[in-house]
Coordinates of C-alpha atoms in Angstrom, one line a residue:
M16 CA -3.4 3.3 8.1
Q17 CA 0.3 2.7 7.8
P18 CA 1.7 0.5 10.3
R19 CA 4.1 2.3 12.6
W20 CA 7.7 1.1 12.6
S21 CA 10.1 1.6 15.7
H22 CA 13.6 2.5 14.6
D23 CA 15.0 2.1 18.4
K24 CA 18.2 0.2 18.1
V25 CA 18.0 -3.5 19.7
P26 CA 19.8 -3.7 23.1
A27 CA 23.1 -5.6 22.5
E28 CA 22.2 -8.3 25.2
E29 CA 19.5 -9.6 22.8
F30 CA 22.1 -10.7 20.4
C31 CA 23.9 -13.1 23.2
Y32 CA 22.9 -16.8 22.3
H33 CA 24.6 -20.2 23.0
T34 CA 25.3 -23.1 20.5
V35 CA 25.1 -27.1 21.3
D36 CA 26.6 -29.0 18.7
G37 CA 26.6 -26.1 16.0
K38 CA 22.7 -25.2 16.6
V39 CA 21.4 -22.0 17.5
D40 CA 19.6 -21.8 20.8
K41 CA 16.0 -20.7 20.6
S42 CA 16.7 -17.6 22.3
F43 CA 18.7 -16.3 19.7
A44 CA 16.1 -17.0 16.9
E45 CA 13.8 -15.2 18.8
A46 CA 15.9 -12.0 19.3
T47 CA 17.3 -12.3 15.5
V48 CA 16.4 -9.2 13.3
T49 CA 16.7 -8.9 9.7
D50 CA 19.4 -6.7 7.9
G51 CA 18.8 -4.2 10.8
G52 CA 15.3 -3.5 9.3
P53 CA 12.6 -2.0 11.4
Q54 CA 10.0 -4.0 13.2
P55 CA 6.5 -3.5 13.7
Q56 CA 5.2 -2.0 16.9
N57 CA 1.7 -3.6 16.7
A58 CA 1.9 -7.4 17.9
G59 CA -1.1 -8.3 16.1
E60 CA 0.4 -7.7 12.5
Q61 CA 1.7 -10.6 10.4
H62 CA 5.2 -10.6 9.1
S63 CA 7.6 -12.8 7.4
P64 CA 9.9 -14.7 9.9
P65 CA 13.4 -13.2 10.3
L66 CA 16.3 -14.9 7.7
T67 CA 19.0 -16.4 9.7
T68 CA 22.2 -16.9 8.6
Q69 CA 25.0 -19.7 9.7
T70 CA 27.6 -17.9 11.7
S71 CA 31.4 -18.5 11.8
I72 CA 30.9 -19.3 15.6
G73 CA 28.3 -21.9 14.6
Q74 CA 30.9 -23.7 12.2
A75 CA 33.6 -23.5 14.9
S76 CA 31.5 -24.8 17.5
R77 CA 30.6 -27.5 15.3
W78 CA 34.3 -28.7 14.9
S79 CA 35.5 -27.8 18.3
R80 CA 32.9 -30.5 20.0
H81 CA 34.9 -33.1 18.5
F82 CA 38.1 -32.2 20.6
V83 CA 36.9 -30.0 23.8
Y84 CA 33.5 -30.0 25.8
R85 CA 32.4 -27.7 28.4
T86 CA 31.8 -29.0 32.0
E87 CA 31.1 -27.5 35.5
C88 CA 33.3 -28.1 38.5
L89 CA 33.2 -27.2 42.1
K90 CA 36.2 -25.9 44.0
T91 CA 36.6 -25.4 47.7
T92 CA 37.3 -21.9 49.0
W93 CA 40.3 -20.9 51.4
K94 CA 37.5 -20.9 54.4
C95 CA 37.0 -24.7 53.3
R96 CA 40.3 -25.5 53.1
L97 CA 41.4 -23.7 56.4
A98 CA 38.7 -25.6 58.3
I99 CA 39.9 -29.0 56.7
L100 CA 43.6 -28.1 58.0
I101 CA 42.4 -27.1 61.5
F102 CA 40.4 -30.2 61.6
I103 CA 43.2 -32.5 60.8
I104 CA 45.6 -30.4 63.3
L105 CA 43.2 -31.0 65.8
I106 CA 42.5 -34.8 65.2
A107 CA 46.1 -35.5 65.3
S108 CA 46.7 -33.4 68.7
L109 CA 44.1 -35.6 70.2
T110 CA 45.2 -38.9 69.2
R111 CA 49.0 -38.3 69.4
G112 CA 49.2 -40.6 72.4
F113 CA 48.2 -43.5 69.8
W114 CA 49.7 -42.9 66.6
I115 CA 53.2 -41.4 68.1
P116 CA 54.7 -44.8 69.6
A117 CA 52.3 -46.6 66.9
L118 CA 54.5 -45.2 64.3
G119 CA 58.0 -45.5 66.4
R120 CA 56.9 -49.3 66.7
T121 CA 56.4 -49.6 63.1
L122 CA 60.3 -49.0 62.4
T123 CA 61.4 -51.2 65.3
C124 CA 61.8 -55.1 64.9
K125 CA 60.7 -57.7 67.5
E126 CA 63.5 -58.2 69.6
E127 CA 64.6 -61.8 69.2
V128 CA 68.1 -63.5 70.2
G129 CA 69.4 -66.9 70.7
P130 CA 72.8 -68.7 70.5
S131 CA 74.3 -67.9 67.1
D132 CA 77.4 -68.4 65.4
A133 CA 78.2 -64.5 65.5
I134 CA 77.0 -61.0 66.2
L135 CA 76.7 -58.6 63.5
V136 CA 77.3 -54.9 64.5
E137 CA 75.8 -52.6 61.9
N138 CA 78.1 -50.0 61.4
F139 CA 76.8 -47.4 59.1
D140 CA 76.8 -44.6 61.3
P141 CA 79.2 -45.3 64.3
N142 CA 77.3 -45.6 67.4
Y143 CA 79.0 -46.8 70.7
L144 CA 75.7 -48.2 72.1
L145 CA 75.8 -51.0 69.4
F146 CA 79.1 -51.8 70.7
E147 CA 78.3 -52.0 74.3
R148 CA 75.0 -54.4 73.1
A149 CA 77.1 -56.7 71.2
A150 CA 79.6 -57.0 74.4
A151 CA 76.4 -57.5 76.7
L152 CA 75.3 -60.4 74.4
E153 CA 78.9 -62.0 73.8
K154 CA 79.4 -61.7 77.6
A155 CA 75.8 -63.6 78.2
G156 CA 77.4 -66.3 75.9
L157 CA 75.3 -66.0 73.1
S158 CA 78.0 -66.0 70.7
A159 CA 82.0 -66.0 70.8
K160 CA 82.7 -64.0 67.7
V161 CA 81.7 -60.0 67.1
L162 CA 81.6 -58.7 63.5
V163 CA 81.7 -55.1 62.5
Q164 CA 81.2 -54.1 58.9
T165 CA 83.5 -51.4 58.0
E166 CA 83.7 -49.4 54.9
A167 CA 86.1 -50.4 52.4
P168 CA 87.8 -47.9 49.7
R169 CA 87.1 -48.3 46.0
H170 CA 90.4 -49.2 45.0
D171 CA 91.0 -52.0 47.6
P172 CA 87.7 -53.3 48.7
E173 CA 89.6 -56.1 50.6
V174 CA 90.9 -53.9 53.3
A175 CA 88.8 -51.6 55.7
N176 CA 89.4 -47.8 55.7
T177 CA 91.7 -46.8 58.1
V178 CA 89.9 -44.2 59.6
S179 CA 86.7 -46.2 60.1
Q180 CA 88.8 -49.4 61.2
G181 CA 90.4 -47.1 64.0
I182 CA 86.9 -45.9 65.3
A183 CA 85.5 -49.2 65.4
E184 CA 88.3 -50.7 67.1
L185 CA 88.4 -47.8 69.6
M186 CA 84.7 -48.3 70.3
A187 CA 85.2 -52.3 71.1
R188 CA 87.7 -51.9 73.2
V189 CA 86.0 -49.5 75.4
A190 CA 82.9 -51.7 75.5
R191 CA 85.2 -54.9 76.4
V192 CA 84.1 -56.8 73.4
Q193 CA 86.6 -59.7 73.5
D194 CA 86.4 -61.2 69.9
L195 CA 86.0 -58.7 67.2
E196 CA 86.8 -59.1 63.6
I197 CA 86.4 -56.5 60.9
V198 CA 84.4 -57.2 57.8
P199 CA 85.6 -54.8 55.0
T200 CA 82.3 -53.6 53.0
R201 CA 81.9 -51.2 49.9
Y202 CA 79.0 -48.9 50.1
I203 CA 77.1 -49.4 46.7
E204 CA 73.7 -48.4 46.4
P205 CA 71.3 -49.4 47.5
I206 CA 73.9 -49.6 50.8
S207 CA 71.8 -51.6 53.0
L208 CA 70.9 -54.3 50.4
N209 CA 74.6 -54.6 48.8
A210 CA 76.3 -54.8 52.1
A211 CA 73.8 -57.6 53.3
Y212 CA 74.8 -59.3 50.4
Q213 CA 78.5 -58.8 51.2
I214 CA 78.0 -60.4 54.6
R215 CA 76.2 -63.2 53.0
D216 CA 79.4 -63.9 51.2
F217 CA 81.4 -63.6 54.2
L218 CA 79.3 -65.9 56.4
T219 CA 79.0 -68.3 53.6
K220 CA 82.7 -68.5 53.3
E221 CA 83.5 -69.2 57.1
H222 CA 80.7 -71.4 57.2
L223 CA 78.5 -69.3 59.9
R224 CA 74.6 -70.5 59.8
S225 CA 73.5 -67.9 62.2
V226 CA 73.9 -64.3 63.1
I227 CA 72.5 -61.7 65.8
V228 CA 72.3 -58.2 63.9
V229 CA 72.7 -55.5 66.3
T230 CA 70.9 -52.3 64.8
P231 CA 69.8 -48.9 65.6
A232 CA 65.8 -49.0 66.7
F233 CA 64.6 -47.2 64.2
R234 CA 66.4 -48.6 61.6
S235 CA 66.1 -52.3 62.8
R236 CA 62.6 -53.3 60.9
R237 CA 64.4 -52.2 57.6
S238 CA 67.8 -54.1 58.5
S239 CA 65.4 -57.1 59.5
L240 CA 63.8 -57.2 56.2
V241 CA 67.0 -56.8 53.9
Y242 CA 69.2 -59.7 56.0
R243 CA 66.3 -62.0 56.2
A244 CA 65.9 -61.5 52.6
V245 CA 69.1 -62.2 51.6
L246 CA 70.6 -64.6 54.4
R247 CA 67.6 -67.2 54.4
P248 CA 68.0 -68.4 51.3
A249 CA 71.7 -69.0 52.2
G250 CA 70.6 -70.9 55.0
V251 CA 71.7 -68.4 57.5
H252 CA 69.2 -67.7 60.1
V253 CA 68.6 -64.0 61.6
Y254 CA 68.2 -62.8 64.7
C255 CA 67.3 -59.2 65.5
M256 CA 68.3 -56.8 68.4
P257 CA 67.0 -53.2 68.2
V258 CA 68.9 -50.8 70.5
L259 CA 67.2 -47.8 71.7
G260 CA 69.2 -44.5 72.3
E261 CA 68.0 -41.0 73.5
H262 CA 64.8 -41.5 71.1
T263 CA 62.4 -44.1 71.7
P264 CA 59.0 -45.2 70.3
E265 CA 57.4 -42.7 72.8
N266 CA 59.2 -39.7 73.3
W267 CA 60.7 -39.5 69.6
T268 CA 58.8 -36.3 68.9
A269 CA 60.3 -34.3 71.7
T270 CA 63.1 -33.0 69.4
W271 CA 63.8 -32.0 66.0
H272 CA 66.3 -34.9 65.7
G273 CA 63.9 -37.0 66.7
I274 CA 61.5 -36.1 64.1
E275 CA 64.1 -36.2 61.4
D276 CA 65.3 -39.5 62.1
V277 CA 62.0 -41.2 62.3
T278 CA 60.8 -39.7 59.1
E279 CA 64.1 -40.5 57.5
Q280 CA 63.6 -44.3 58.5
F281 CA 60.0 -44.4 57.7
I282 CA 60.7 -43.3 54.1
K283 CA 63.1 -45.4 53.6
L284 CA 61.8 -48.3 55.1
Q285 CA 58.8 -47.8 52.8
F286 CA 61.4 -47.5 49.9
Y287 CA 63.2 -50.8 50.6
R288 CA 59.8 -52.7 51.2
F289 CA 58.0 -51.7 48.0
Y290 CA 60.7 -51.1 45.9
V291 CA 64.3 -52.3 46.7
L292 CA 63.5 -55.9 48.1
P293 CA 60.7 -56.9 44.8
L294 CA 63.2 -56.0 42.5
A295 CA 66.2 -57.6 44.2
G296 CA 66.2 -60.9 42.5
G297 CA 70.3 -61.4 41.9
G298 CA 72.5 -61.8 44.5
A299 CA 75.5 -59.8 43.0
A300 CA 76.3 -56.2 44.1
A301 CA 75.9 -53.5 41.5
P302 CA 79.0 -51.7 40.4
A303 CA 80.2 -49.4 43.3
R304 CA 78.3 -46.0 43.7
S305 CA 79.3 -44.5 47.2
T306 CA 76.3 -42.6 48.7
E307 CA 74.2 -42.3 52.0
P308 CA 72.9 -45.7 53.6

């Protein structure tokens, strides 16, 4: 009796196979047919094993394994990301009584004053409260001299800008500062560091060995780090006097201006602490280039 042959087409999915290091998967070998020829229906009949040929895909896989490989990765869904965001917001809201004042205090130097040769008013952004505090320190007998750093023009760095000097003198007069001296300062990037170098040169020239730096509160930690790094090697002792205004470490989140101020000062503090000061080895100012302080 002649064997019965099936001429039905083999389903296309039977030809799907995978290769690992150029080797044909076992499932592919079992599903391979020879030249599309007929297959016996009787499972008990013996027939020669199918002929297999090396495919171009196998050759490509053999080469590609040296350059690329496949891997599995897990990715979060939008629901998971939303849940994490809500959790972070919830935790921040519940602990705001702790981290809000803590963040504000990290930007504020410890108030420390003592009898000094001079009081230095940081005048990058004119602030009347600084002059008022300097006048109070002067009246308390901590120093008889008040220095105000004022922007100097590029063409004449030894003379203060007329407008900046006029504003400083006006606020000092209203605050009743007795002994005021203007210190022309070129604004050179990084401004706080190079201003400290110029203040150092002035203090050593005038033989002043101690100074009280009067500065805005949220800027004071950065100013304290900069002036101590620059003035201490020159033998000048530095005191720090932070001056609080409308925004304090406890209420700075109440307004957008407070949030903006704290965010800006926090970023600048880290910039100076981890980049500017570690790389500031010399004492000479860089070539003049005006920018924000």
